[in-house]
């Protein structure tokens, strides 16, 4: 495997690969890799000749009071894991080259960034869209793979890719979970043993809402109440939001119409750690 840190060097490698007819895939990550990331690398492997995995803890997607400085990092371990899953090029740009002095250009996706995560984290998706646009220009991928774990991020990237005419196919990998259902996340290491135990309620509450829908419940208020009751029964849990929205527009659905594709999503704090999870339901 090749490790590339320079942007120009990454672009030259991508240009050379494209000239020789290779199909390039990109898996953008912030590192501290786990099975969720590796599953995306394996999907990329299946859909391309050359897999580029990027590791960049992107400062512009963190709010001023968020965990940028203490975000977990372990480049040695990440390198070994990235290789084991089939990465050909590990792209590790530096913040000073990505955002040099005088940097002033951002990608703003309107409307779908104003709800859910975007409401609580007002500058987050501007940072995400900007860094993904930059990574597309660095690695020049034919295909890029993202995780359903960050459902709104997928919707934002799809919108930006379409709107800005990036010639990149967007693929989405399913949420990878721990055995007890907790969605894998680099941030799970922040949880205390007790918070970790209580955090399994998130997946259970989503499963319960799915069962209620299958049993005929169509009122979002009833679904949200049932989930909220389960979650708040855990003393460490503080709900940021629980949402039942249209999977594409992310607009709230008060009632689930027949045939609707709904995104059930939530954000819950356990102590200082904020966890998100979701499930897609076809009514
Ligand atoms: P991150 O390093 O948190 O920025 O995540 C990089 C990519 O991995 C994003 O596309 C995430 O949606 C995806 N991802 C993170 N956790 C999971 C998971 N548990 N299952 C599937 N994909 C995930």
PDB file of C-alpha atoms and ligand atoms in Angstrom:
ATOM      1  CA  UNK A   1       0.000   0.000   0.000  1.00  0.00           C
ATOM      2  CA  UNK A   2       1.016   3.523  -0.798  1.00  0.00           C
ATOM      3  CA  UNK A   3       0.664   6.355   1.745  1.00  0.00           C
ATOM      4  CA  UNK A   4       0.256   9.793   0.168  1.00  0.00           C
ATOM      5  CA  UNK A   5       0.023  13.024   2.152  1.00  0.00           C
ATOM      6  CA  UNK A   6       0.591  15.715  -0.486  1.00  0.00           C
ATOM      7  CA  UNK A   7      -2.435  16.950  -2.434  1.00  0.00           C
ATOM      8  CA  UNK A   8      -0.528  17.443  -5.698  1.00  0.00           C
ATOM      9  CA  UNK A   9       1.015  13.989  -5.303  1.00  0.00           C
ATOM     10  CA  UNK A  10      -2.451  12.454  -4.814  1.00  0.00           C
ATOM     11  CA  UNK A  11      -3.747  14.247  -7.911  1.00  0.00           C
ATOM     12  CA  UNK A  12      -0.786  13.051 -10.015  1.00  0.00           C
ATOM     13  CA  UNK A  13      -1.338   9.471  -8.865  1.00  0.00           C
ATOM     14  CA  UNK A  14      -5.061   9.748  -9.689  1.00  0.00           C
ATOM     15  CA  UNK A  15      -4.343  11.267 -13.123  1.00  0.00           C
ATOM     16  CA  UNK A  16      -1.905   8.450 -13.888  1.00  0.00           C
ATOM     17  CA  UNK A  17      -4.410   5.796 -12.783  1.00  0.00           C
ATOM     18  CA  UNK A  18      -7.145   7.370 -14.904  1.00  0.00           C
ATOM     19  CA  UNK A  19      -4.806   7.513 -17.927  1.00  0.00           C
ATOM     20  CA  UNK A  20      -4.189   3.791 -17.584  1.00  0.00           C
ATOM     21  CA  UNK A  21      -7.940   3.117 -17.477  1.00  0.00           C
ATOM     22  CA  UNK A  22      -8.225   2.240 -13.797  1.00  0.00           C
ATOM     23  CA  UNK A  23     -11.459   2.772 -11.896  1.00  0.00           C
ATOM     24  CA  UNK A  24     -10.768   4.675  -8.666  1.00  0.00           C
ATOM     25  CA  UNK A  25     -12.883   4.503  -5.499  1.00  0.00           C
ATOM     26  CA  UNK A  26     -12.690   6.793  -2.490  1.00  0.00           C
ATOM     27  CA  UNK A  27     -13.677   6.042   1.099  1.00  0.00           C
ATOM     28  CA  UNK A  28     -13.482   9.279   3.116  1.00  0.00           C
ATOM     29  CA  UNK A  29     -12.941   8.793   6.863  1.00  0.00           C
ATOM     30  CA  UNK A  30     -11.697  10.646   9.906  1.00  0.00           C
ATOM     31  CA  UNK A  31      -9.688   7.607  10.987  1.00  0.00           C
ATOM     32  CA  UNK A  32      -9.753   5.577  14.216  1.00  0.00           C
ATOM     33  CA  UNK A  33     -11.057   2.878  11.914  1.00  0.00           C
ATOM     34  CA  UNK A  34     -13.526   0.222  12.970  1.00  0.00           C
ATOM     35  CA  UNK A  35     -15.497  -2.508  11.223  1.00  0.00           C
ATOM     36  CA  UNK A  36     -17.970   0.114   9.890  1.00  0.00           C
ATOM     37  CA  UNK A  37     -15.203   1.861   7.941  1.00  0.00           C
ATOM     38  CA  UNK A  38     -13.687  -1.451   6.834  1.00  0.00           C
ATOM     39  CA  UNK A  39     -17.050  -2.594   5.440  1.00  0.00           C
ATOM     40  CA  UNK A  40     -17.032   0.510   3.201  1.00  0.00           C
ATOM     41  CA  UNK A  41     -13.486  -0.227   2.039  1.00  0.00           C
ATOM     42  CA  UNK A  42     -14.598  -3.754   1.100  1.00  0.00           C
ATOM     43  CA  UNK A  43     -17.546  -2.340  -0.878  1.00  0.00           C
ATOM     44  CA  UNK A  44     -15.129   0.042  -2.632  1.00  0.00           C
ATOM     45  CA  UNK A  45     -12.839  -2.918  -3.383  1.00  0.00           C
ATOM     46  CA  UNK A  46     -15.686  -4.690  -5.202  1.00  0.00           C
ATOM     47  CA  UNK A  47     -16.527  -1.635  -7.323  1.00  0.00           C
ATOM     48  CA  UNK A  48     -13.108  -0.420  -8.437  1.00  0.00           C
ATOM     49  CA  UNK A  49      -9.540  -1.292  -9.397  1.00  0.00           C
ATOM     50  CA  UNK A  50      -7.864   1.064  -6.946  1.00  0.00           C
ATOM     51  CA  UNK A  51      -9.203   1.916  -3.488  1.00  0.00           C
ATOM     52  CA  UNK A  52      -8.211   5.242  -1.963  1.00  0.00           C
ATOM     53  CA  UNK A  53      -9.046   5.544   1.746  1.00  0.00           C
ATOM     54  CA  UNK A  54      -8.640   9.039   3.119  1.00  0.00           C
ATOM     55  CA  UNK A  55      -7.967   9.805   6.756  1.00  0.00           C
ATOM     56  CA  UNK A  56      -8.456  13.433   7.669  1.00  0.00           C
ATOM     57  CA  UNK A  57      -9.916  14.795  10.882  1.00  0.00           C
ATOM     58  CA  UNK A  58     -11.604  17.720   9.169  1.00  0.00           C
ATOM     59  CA  UNK A  59     -11.555  20.818  11.399  1.00  0.00           C
ATOM     60  CA  UNK A  60     -14.283  22.658   9.451  1.00  0.00           C
ATOM     61  CA  UNK A  61     -16.986  20.130  10.312  1.00  0.00           C
ATOM     62  CA  UNK A  62     -16.526  20.510  14.082  1.00  0.00           C
ATOM     63  CA  UNK A  63     -18.329  23.271  15.972  1.00  0.00           C
ATOM     64  CA  UNK A  64     -16.391  25.490  18.398  1.00  0.00           C
ATOM     65  CA  UNK A  65     -17.467  23.424  21.430  1.00  0.00           C
ATOM     66  CA  UNK A  66     -17.088  20.018  19.797  1.00  0.00           C
ATOM     67  CA  UNK A  67     -14.410  17.348  20.150  1.00  0.00           C
ATOM     68  CA  UNK A  68     -11.967  18.236  17.335  1.00  0.00           C
ATOM     69  CA  UNK A  69      -8.884  18.439  19.601  1.00  0.00           C
ATOM     70  CA  UNK A  70      -9.638  15.212  21.455  1.00  0.00           C
ATOM     71  CA  UNK A  71     -11.057  13.244  18.481  1.00  0.00           C
ATOM     72  CA  UNK A  72      -9.380   9.803  18.765  1.00  0.00           C
ATOM     73  CA  UNK A  73      -6.413   9.222  16.445  1.00  0.00           C
ATOM     74  CA  UNK A  74      -4.218   6.153  15.845  1.00  0.00           C
ATOM     75  CA  UNK A  75      -2.481   6.269  12.464  1.00  0.00           C
ATOM     76  CA  UNK A  76      -0.404   3.124  12.987  1.00  0.00           C
ATOM     77  CA  UNK A  77      -3.389   0.955  13.766  1.00  0.00           C
ATOM     78  CA  UNK A  78      -5.454   2.617  11.012  1.00  0.00           C
ATOM     79  CA  UNK A  79      -2.761   1.891   8.429  1.00  0.00           C
ATOM     80  CA  UNK A  80      -2.771  -1.827   9.260  1.00  0.00           C
ATOM     81  CA  UNK A  81      -6.579  -2.012   9.258  1.00  0.00           C
ATOM     82  CA  UNK A  82      -6.899  -0.058   6.001  1.00  0.00           C
ATOM     83  CA  UNK A  83      -4.486  -2.484   4.283  1.00  0.00           C
ATOM     84  CA  UNK A  84      -6.245  -5.535   5.699  1.00  0.00           C
ATOM     85  CA  UNK A  85      -9.567  -4.393   4.180  1.00  0.00           C
ATOM     86  CA  UNK A  86      -8.063  -3.767   0.738  1.00  0.00           C
ATOM     87  CA  UNK A  87      -6.902  -0.146   0.592  1.00  0.00           C
ATOM     88  CA  UNK A  88      -4.365   0.589  -2.173  1.00  0.00           C
ATOM     89  CA  UNK A  89      -3.668   4.228  -1.366  1.00  0.00           C
ATOM     90  CA  UNK A  90      -4.013   5.773   2.084  1.00  0.00           C
ATOM     91  CA  UNK A  91      -4.477   9.511   1.557  1.00  0.00           C
ATOM     92  CA  UNK A  92      -3.598  11.494   4.688  1.00  0.00           C
ATOM     93  CA  UNK A  93      -3.579  15.196   3.821  1.00  0.00           C
ATOM     94  CA  UNK A  94      -2.502  17.751   6.414  1.00  0.00           C
ATOM     95  CA  UNK A  95      -4.821  20.476   7.707  1.00  0.00           C
ATOM     96  CA  UNK A  96      -2.346  23.204   6.756  1.00  0.00           C
ATOM     97  CA  UNK A  97      -2.388  22.123   3.111  1.00  0.00           C
ATOM     98  CA  UNK A  98      -6.158  21.505   3.017  1.00  0.00           C
ATOM     99  CA  UNK A  99      -6.949  24.875   4.619  1.00  0.00           C
ATOM    100  CA  UNK A 100      -3.986  27.203   4.052  1.00  0.00           C
ATOM    101  CA  UNK A 101      -3.915  30.801   5.290  1.00  0.00           C
ATOM    102  CA  UNK A 102      -6.470  32.844   3.388  1.00  0.00           C
ATOM    103  CA  UNK A 103      -8.760  29.862   2.767  1.00  0.00           C
ATOM    104  CA  UNK A 104     -12.236  31.266   1.956  1.00  0.00           C
ATOM    105  CA  UNK A 105     -14.277  28.808  -0.134  1.00  0.00           C
ATOM    106  CA  UNK A 106     -17.058  26.566   1.178  1.00  0.00           C
ATOM    107  CA  UNK A 107     -19.744  24.320  -0.320  1.00  0.00           C
ATOM    108  CA  UNK A 108     -23.144  25.109   1.171  1.00  0.00           C
ATOM    109  CA  UNK A 109     -25.994  22.686   0.527  1.00  0.00           C
ATOM    110  CA  UNK A 110     -29.271  24.405   1.346  1.00  0.00           C
ATOM    111  CA  UNK A 111     -32.478  23.151   3.034  1.00  0.00           C
ATOM    112  CA  UNK A 112     -31.611  19.503   3.846  1.00  0.00           C
ATOM    113  CA  UNK A 113     -28.737  20.777   6.002  1.00  0.00           C
ATOM    114  CA  UNK A 114     -31.082  22.891   8.131  1.00  0.00           C
ATOM    115  CA  UNK A 115     -32.884  20.005   9.889  1.00  0.00           C
ATOM    116  CA  UNK A 116     -31.868  17.146  12.227  1.00  0.00           C
ATOM    117  CA  UNK A 117     -28.051  17.193  12.727  1.00  0.00           C
ATOM    118  CA  UNK A 118     -27.830  20.527  10.923  1.00  0.00           C
ATOM    119  CA  UNK A 119     -30.192  22.180  13.391  1.00  0.00           C
ATOM    120  CA  UNK A 120     -28.054  21.139  16.362  1.00  0.00           C
ATOM    121  CA  UNK A 121     -24.724  21.534  14.494  1.00  0.00           C
ATOM    122  CA  UNK A 122     -25.266  24.590  12.252  1.00  0.00           C
ATOM    123  CA  UNK A 123     -21.852  24.615  10.505  1.00  0.00           C
ATOM    124  CA  UNK A 124     -21.304  20.842  10.378  1.00  0.00           C
ATOM    125  CA  UNK A 125     -22.559  20.056   6.880  1.00  0.00           C
ATOM    126  CA  UNK A 126     -20.848  23.068   5.344  1.00  0.00           C
ATOM    127  CA  UNK A 127     -17.603  21.510   6.576  1.00  0.00           C
ATOM    128  CA  UNK A 128     -18.571  18.024   5.405  1.00  0.00           C
ATOM    129  CA  UNK A 129     -19.644  19.141   1.912  1.00  0.00           C
ATOM    130  CA  UNK A 130     -16.523  21.282   1.551  1.00  0.00           C
ATOM    131  CA  UNK A 131     -14.081  18.558   2.554  1.00  0.00           C
ATOM    132  CA  UNK A 132     -15.799  15.937   0.390  1.00  0.00           C
ATOM    133  CA  UNK A 133     -15.697  18.288  -2.620  1.00  0.00           C
ATOM    134  CA  UNK A 134     -11.975  18.848  -1.953  1.00  0.00           C
ATOM    135  CA  UNK A 135     -11.321  15.099  -1.525  1.00  0.00           C
ATOM    136  CA  UNK A 136     -13.111  14.472  -4.833  1.00  0.00           C
ATOM    137  CA  UNK A 137     -10.721  16.936  -6.501  1.00  0.00           C
ATOM    138  CA  UNK A 138      -7.723  15.274  -4.841  1.00  0.00           C
ATOM    139  CA  UNK A 139      -8.473  11.590  -5.457  1.00  0.00           C
ATOM    140  CA  UNK A 140     -10.597  12.040  -8.609  1.00  0.00           C
ATOM    141  CA  UNK A 141     -12.672   8.935  -7.837  1.00  0.00           C
ATOM    142  CA  UNK A 142     -15.191   7.295 -10.163  1.00  0.00           C
ATOM    143  CA  UNK A 143     -17.058   6.033  -7.105  1.00  0.00           C
ATOM    144  CA  UNK A 144     -17.201   7.134  -3.454  1.00  0.00           C
ATOM    145  CA  UNK A 145     -18.560   5.065  -0.568  1.00  0.00           C
ATOM    146  CA  UNK A 146     -20.342   6.463   2.502  1.00  0.00           C
ATOM    147  CA  UNK A 147     -22.079   4.825   5.479  1.00  0.00           C
ATOM    148  CA  UNK A 148     -25.807   4.807   6.186  1.00  0.00           C
ATOM    149  CA  UNK A 149     -24.794   5.461   9.814  1.00  0.00           C
ATOM    150  CA  UNK A 150     -24.652   9.152   8.828  1.00  0.00           C
ATOM    151  CA  UNK A 151     -27.919   9.188   6.896  1.00  0.00           C
ATOM    152  CA  UNK A 152     -28.182  12.952   6.567  1.00  0.00           C
ATOM    153  CA  UNK A 153     -24.573  13.146   5.394  1.00  0.00           C
ATOM    154  CA  UNK A 154     -25.468  10.706   2.604  1.00  0.00           C
ATOM    155  CA  UNK A 155     -28.404  12.904   1.553  1.00  0.00           C
ATOM    156  CA  UNK A 156     -26.186  16.019   1.607  1.00  0.00           C
ATOM    157  CA  UNK A 157     -23.390  14.387  -0.419  1.00  0.00           C
ATOM    158  CA  UNK A 158     -25.846  13.008  -2.971  1.00  0.00           C
ATOM    159  CA  UNK A 159     -27.377  16.486  -3.359  1.00  0.00           C
ATOM    160  CA  UNK A 160     -23.997  18.206  -3.712  1.00  0.00           C
ATOM    161  CA  UNK A 161     -22.682  15.594  -6.169  1.00  0.00           C
ATOM    162  CA  UNK A 162     -25.757  16.102  -8.345  1.00  0.00           C
ATOM    163  CA  UNK A 163     -25.896  19.879  -8.024  1.00  0.00           C
ATOM    164  CA  UNK A 164     -22.191  20.487  -8.681  1.00  0.00           C
ATOM    165  CA  UNK A 165     -21.974  17.845 -11.433  1.00  0.00           C
ATOM    166  CA  UNK A 166     -19.261  15.744  -9.832  1.00  0.00           C
ATOM    167  CA  UNK A 167     -18.800  12.702 -12.105  1.00  0.00           C
ATOM    168  CA  UNK A 168     -18.781  10.438  -9.052  1.00  0.00           C
ATOM    169  CA  UNK A 169     -21.099   7.523  -8.309  1.00  0.00           C
ATOM    170  CA  UNK A 170     -22.193   7.522  -4.658  1.00  0.00           C
ATOM    171  CA  UNK A 171     -22.539   4.125  -2.944  1.00  0.00           C
ATOM    172  CA  UNK A 172     -23.909   3.621   0.563  1.00  0.00           C
ATOM    173  CA  UNK A 173     -22.968   0.802   2.959  1.00  0.00           C
ATOM    174  CA  UNK A 174     -25.321  -0.470   5.691  1.00  0.00           C
ATOM    175  CA  UNK A 175     -24.796   0.384   9.381  1.00  0.00           C
ATOM    176  CA  UNK A 176     -22.364  -2.018  11.052  1.00  0.00           C
ATOM    177  CA  UNK A 177     -23.252  -2.714  14.689  1.00  0.00           C
ATOM    178  CA  UNK A 178     -21.675  -4.234  17.776  1.00  0.00           C
ATOM    179  CA  UNK A 179     -23.166  -7.583  18.841  1.00  0.00           C
ATOM    180  CA  UNK A 180     -25.507  -5.821  21.268  1.00  0.00           C
ATOM    181  CA  UNK A 181     -26.783  -3.477  18.542  1.00  0.00           C
ATOM    182  CA  UNK A 182     -24.838  -0.269  19.244  1.00  0.00           C
ATOM    183  CA  UNK A 183     -23.859   1.299  15.911  1.00  0.00           C
ATOM    184  CA  UNK A 184     -20.074   1.307  15.600  1.00  0.00           C
ATOM    185  CA  UNK A 185     -18.537   4.769  15.934  1.00  0.00           C
ATOM    186  CA  UNK A 186     -15.088   6.139  16.605  1.00  0.00           C
ATOM    187  CA  UNK A 187     -16.753   8.121  19.411  1.00  0.00           C
ATOM    188  CA  UNK A 188     -17.933   5.000  21.295  1.00  0.00           C
ATOM    189  CA  UNK A 189     -14.552   4.919  23.069  1.00  0.00           C
ATOM    190  CA  UNK A 190     -15.627   8.013  25.012  1.00  0.00           C
ATOM    191  CA  UNK A 191     -18.438   6.098  26.757  1.00  0.00           C
ATOM    192  CA  UNK A 192     -18.000   4.950  30.359  1.00  0.00           C
ATOM    193  CA  UNK A 193     -18.852   1.291  31.026  1.00  0.00           C
ATOM    194  CA  UNK A 194     -22.233   2.324  32.417  1.00  0.00           C
ATOM    195  CA  UNK A 195     -23.022   4.673  29.503  1.00  0.00           C
ATOM    196  CA  UNK A 196     -21.944   1.965  27.073  1.00  0.00           C
ATOM    197  CA  UNK A 197     -24.402  -0.462  28.724  1.00  0.00           C
ATOM    198  CA  UNK A 198     -27.254   2.047  28.540  1.00  0.00           C
ATOM    199  CA  UNK A 199     -26.467   3.061  24.933  1.00  0.00           C
ATOM    200  CA  UNK A 200     -27.912  -0.188  23.540  1.00  0.00           C
ATOM    201  CA  UNK A 201     -31.351   1.372  24.047  1.00  0.00           C
ATOM    202  CA  UNK A 202     -30.877   3.397  20.850  1.00  0.00           C
ATOM    203  CA  UNK A 203     -30.990   0.414  18.532  1.00  0.00           C
ATOM    204  CA  UNK A 204     -33.703  -1.262  20.605  1.00  0.00           C
ATOM    205  CA  UNK A 205     -35.889   1.853  20.336  1.00  0.00           C
ATOM    206  CA  UNK A 206     -35.458   1.923  16.538  1.00  0.00           C
ATOM    207  CA  UNK A 207     -36.357  -1.771  16.329  1.00  0.00           C
ATOM    208  CA  UNK A 208     -39.432  -1.131  18.484  1.00  0.00           C
ATOM    209  CA  UNK A 209     -40.579   1.728  16.223  1.00  0.00           C
ATOM    210  CA  UNK A 210     -40.093  -0.534  13.195  1.00  0.00           C
ATOM    211  CA  UNK A 211     -42.276  -3.196  14.853  1.00  0.00           C
ATOM    212  CA  UNK A 212     -44.970  -0.614  15.600  1.00  0.00           C
ATOM    213  CA  UNK A 213     -45.006   0.468  11.950  1.00  0.00           C
ATOM    214  CA  UNK A 214     -45.261  -3.131  10.788  1.00  0.00           C
ATOM    215  CA  UNK A 215     -48.161  -3.586  13.220  1.00  0.00           C
ATOM    216  CA  UNK A 216     -49.966  -0.673  11.551  1.00  0.00           C
ATOM    217  CA  UNK A 217     -48.968   2.439  13.526  1.00  0.00           C
ATOM    218  CA  UNK A 218     -48.851   5.457  11.193  1.00  0.00           C
ATOM    219  CA  UNK A 219     -48.709   8.393  13.630  1.00  0.00           C
ATOM    220  CA  UNK A 220     -45.183   9.691  14.084  1.00  0.00           C
ATOM    221  CA  UNK A 221     -46.123  11.164  17.468  1.00  0.00           C
ATOM    222  CA  UNK A 222     -46.881   7.651  18.765  1.00  0.00           C
ATOM    223  CA  UNK A 223     -43.589   6.315  17.398  1.00  0.00           C
ATOM    224  CA  UNK A 224     -41.576   9.195  18.847  1.00  0.00           C
ATOM    225  CA  UNK A 225     -43.316   8.872  22.256  1.00  0.00           C
ATOM    226  CA  UNK A 226     -42.592   5.155  22.445  1.00  0.00           C
ATOM    227  CA  UNK A 227     -38.924   5.664  21.518  1.00  0.00           C
ATOM    228  CA  UNK A 228     -38.541   8.621  23.844  1.00  0.00           C
ATOM    229  CA  UNK A 229     -40.035   6.669  26.758  1.00  0.00           C
ATOM    230  CA  UNK A 230     -37.603   3.788  26.221  1.00  0.00           C
ATOM    231  CA  UNK A 231     -34.586   6.053  25.872  1.00  0.00           C
ATOM    232  CA  UNK A 232     -35.309   8.383  28.797  1.00  0.00           C
ATOM    233  CA  UNK A 233     -35.743   5.327  31.046  1.00  0.00           C
ATOM    234  CA  UNK A 234     -31.916   5.145  30.853  1.00  0.00           C
ATOM    235  CA  UNK A 235     -30.669   7.640  33.463  1.00  0.00           C
ATOM    236  CA  UNK A 236     -27.588   8.780  31.472  1.00  0.00           C
ATOM    237  CA  UNK A 237     -29.531   9.478  28.253  1.00  0.00           C
ATOM    238  CA  UNK A 238     -30.461  13.018  27.153  1.00  0.00           C
ATOM    239  CA  UNK A 239     -32.395  13.169  23.868  1.00  0.00           C
ATOM    240  CA  UNK A 240     -31.330  15.803  21.296  1.00  0.00           C
ATOM    241  CA  UNK A 241     -33.977  14.734  18.795  1.00  0.00           C
ATOM    242  CA  UNK A 242     -36.026  11.791  17.621  1.00  0.00           C
ATOM    243  CA  UNK A 243     -37.316  12.187  14.088  1.00  0.00           C
ATOM    244  CA  UNK A 244     -39.579  10.476  11.578  1.00  0.00           C
ATOM    245  CA  UNK A 245     -38.846  12.103   8.222  1.00  0.00           C
ATOM    246  CA  UNK A 246     -39.064  11.535   4.501  1.00  0.00           C
ATOM    247  CA  UNK A 247     -35.891   9.623   3.606  1.00  0.00           C
ATOM    248  CA  UNK A 248     -35.007  11.883   0.682  1.00  0.00           C
ATOM    249  CA  UNK A 249     -36.120  15.408   1.625  1.00  0.00           C
ATOM    250  CA  UNK A 250     -35.649  14.850   5.383  1.00  0.00           C
ATOM    251  CA  UNK A 251     -38.860  16.794   6.029  1.00  0.00           C
ATOM    252  CA  UNK A 252     -40.785  15.567   9.083  1.00  0.00           C
ATOM    253  CA  UNK A 253     -43.700  13.228   8.326  1.00  0.00           C
ATOM    254  CA  UNK A 254     -46.505  13.692  10.909  1.00  0.00           C
ATOM    255  CA  UNK A 255     -48.280  10.667   9.430  1.00  0.00           C
ATOM    256  CA  UNK A 256     -46.657   7.883   7.415  1.00  0.00           C
ATOM    257  CA  UNK A 257     -48.373   7.672   4.009  1.00  0.00           C
ATOM    258  CA  UNK A 258     -48.662   4.264   2.297  1.00  0.00           C
ATOM    259  CA  UNK A 259     -45.503   3.402   0.361  1.00  0.00           C
ATOM    260  CA  UNK A 260     -43.481   6.137   2.077  1.00  0.00           C
ATOM    261  CA  UNK A 261     -39.766   5.663   2.620  1.00  0.00           C
ATOM    262  CA  UNK A 262     -39.184   6.995   6.112  1.00  0.00           C
ATOM    263  CA  UNK A 263     -35.961   7.726   7.954  1.00  0.00           C
ATOM    264  CA  UNK A 264     -36.262   7.168  11.700  1.00  0.00           C
ATOM    265  CA  UNK A 265     -33.314   8.919  13.249  1.00  0.00           C
ATOM    266  CA  UNK A 266     -32.142  10.077  16.631  1.00  0.00           C
ATOM    267  CA  UNK A 267     -29.354  11.829  18.462  1.00  0.00           C
ATOM    268  CA  UNK A 268     -28.877  11.170  22.156  1.00  0.00           C
ATOM    269  CA  UNK A 269     -26.240  12.291  24.615  1.00  0.00           C
ATOM    270  CA  UNK A 270     -24.771   9.888  27.141  1.00  0.00           C
ATOM    271  CA  UNK A 271     -22.770  12.108  29.460  1.00  0.00           C
ATOM    272  CA  UNK A 272     -20.493  14.170  27.194  1.00  0.00           C
ATOM    273  CA  UNK A 273     -20.808  11.732  24.265  1.00  0.00           C
ATOM    274  CA  UNK A 274     -23.337  12.366  21.531  1.00  0.00           C
ATOM    275  CA  UNK A 275     -24.488   9.279  19.625  1.00  0.00           C
ATOM    276  CA  UNK A 276     -26.592   9.089  16.459  1.00  0.00           C
ATOM    277  CA  UNK A 277     -28.424   6.151  14.943  1.00  0.00           C
ATOM    278  CA  UNK A 278     -31.143   5.560  12.374  1.00  0.00           C
ATOM    279  CA  UNK A 279     -33.137   3.066  10.396  1.00  0.00           C
ATOM    280  CA  UNK A 280     -34.906   3.237   7.029  1.00  0.00           C
ATOM    281  CA  UNK A 281     -38.457   1.929   6.876  1.00  0.00           C
ATOM    282  CA  UNK A 282     -40.619   1.401   3.804  1.00  0.00           C
ATOM    283  CA  UNK A 283     -44.244   1.728   4.905  1.00  0.00           C
TER     284      UNK A 283
HETATM  285  P1  LIG B   1     -16.127   9.000  10.044  1.00  0.00           P
HETATM  286  O1  LIG B   1     -14.746   8.476  10.183  1.00  0.00           O
HETATM  287  O2  LIG B   1     -16.932   8.948  11.306  1.00  0.00           O
HETATM  288  O3  LIG B   1     -16.198  10.344   9.355  1.00  0.00           O
HETATM  289  O4  LIG B   1     -16.865   7.999   9.076  1.00  0.00           O
HETATM  290  C1  LIG B   1     -16.373   7.724   7.786  1.00  0.00           C
HETATM  291  C2  LIG B   1     -17.397   6.954   7.012  1.00  0.00           C
HETATM  292  O5  LIG B   1     -17.683   5.726   7.688  1.00  0.00           O
HETATM  293  C3  LIG B   1     -18.728   7.700   6.872  1.00  0.00           C
HETATM  294  O6  LIG B   1     -19.260   7.497   5.571  1.00  0.00           O
HETATM  295  C4  LIG B   1     -19.595   7.042   7.912  1.00  0.00           C
HETATM  296  O7  LIG B   1     -20.972   7.097   7.635  1.00  0.00           O
HETATM  297  C5  LIG B   1     -19.078   5.606   7.847  1.00  0.00           C
HETATM  298  N1  LIG B   1     -19.404   4.879   9.084  1.00  0.00           N
HETATM  299  C6  LIG B   1     -19.103   5.254  10.347  1.00  0.00           C
HETATM  300  N2  LIG B   1     -19.596   4.356  11.229  1.00  0.00           N
HETATM  301  C7  LIG B   1     -20.217   3.398  10.493  1.00  0.00           C
HETATM  302  C8  LIG B   1     -20.921   2.204  10.819  1.00  0.00           C
HETATM  303  N3  LIG B   1     -21.100   1.807  12.076  1.00  0.00           N
HETATM  304  N4  LIG B   1     -21.420   1.468   9.814  1.00  0.00           N
HETATM  305  C9  LIG B   1     -21.253   1.857   8.512  1.00  0.00           C
HETATM  306  N5  LIG B   1     -20.595   2.971   8.134  1.00  0.00           N
HETATM  307  C10 LIG B   1     -20.092   3.731   9.120  1.00  0.00           C
END
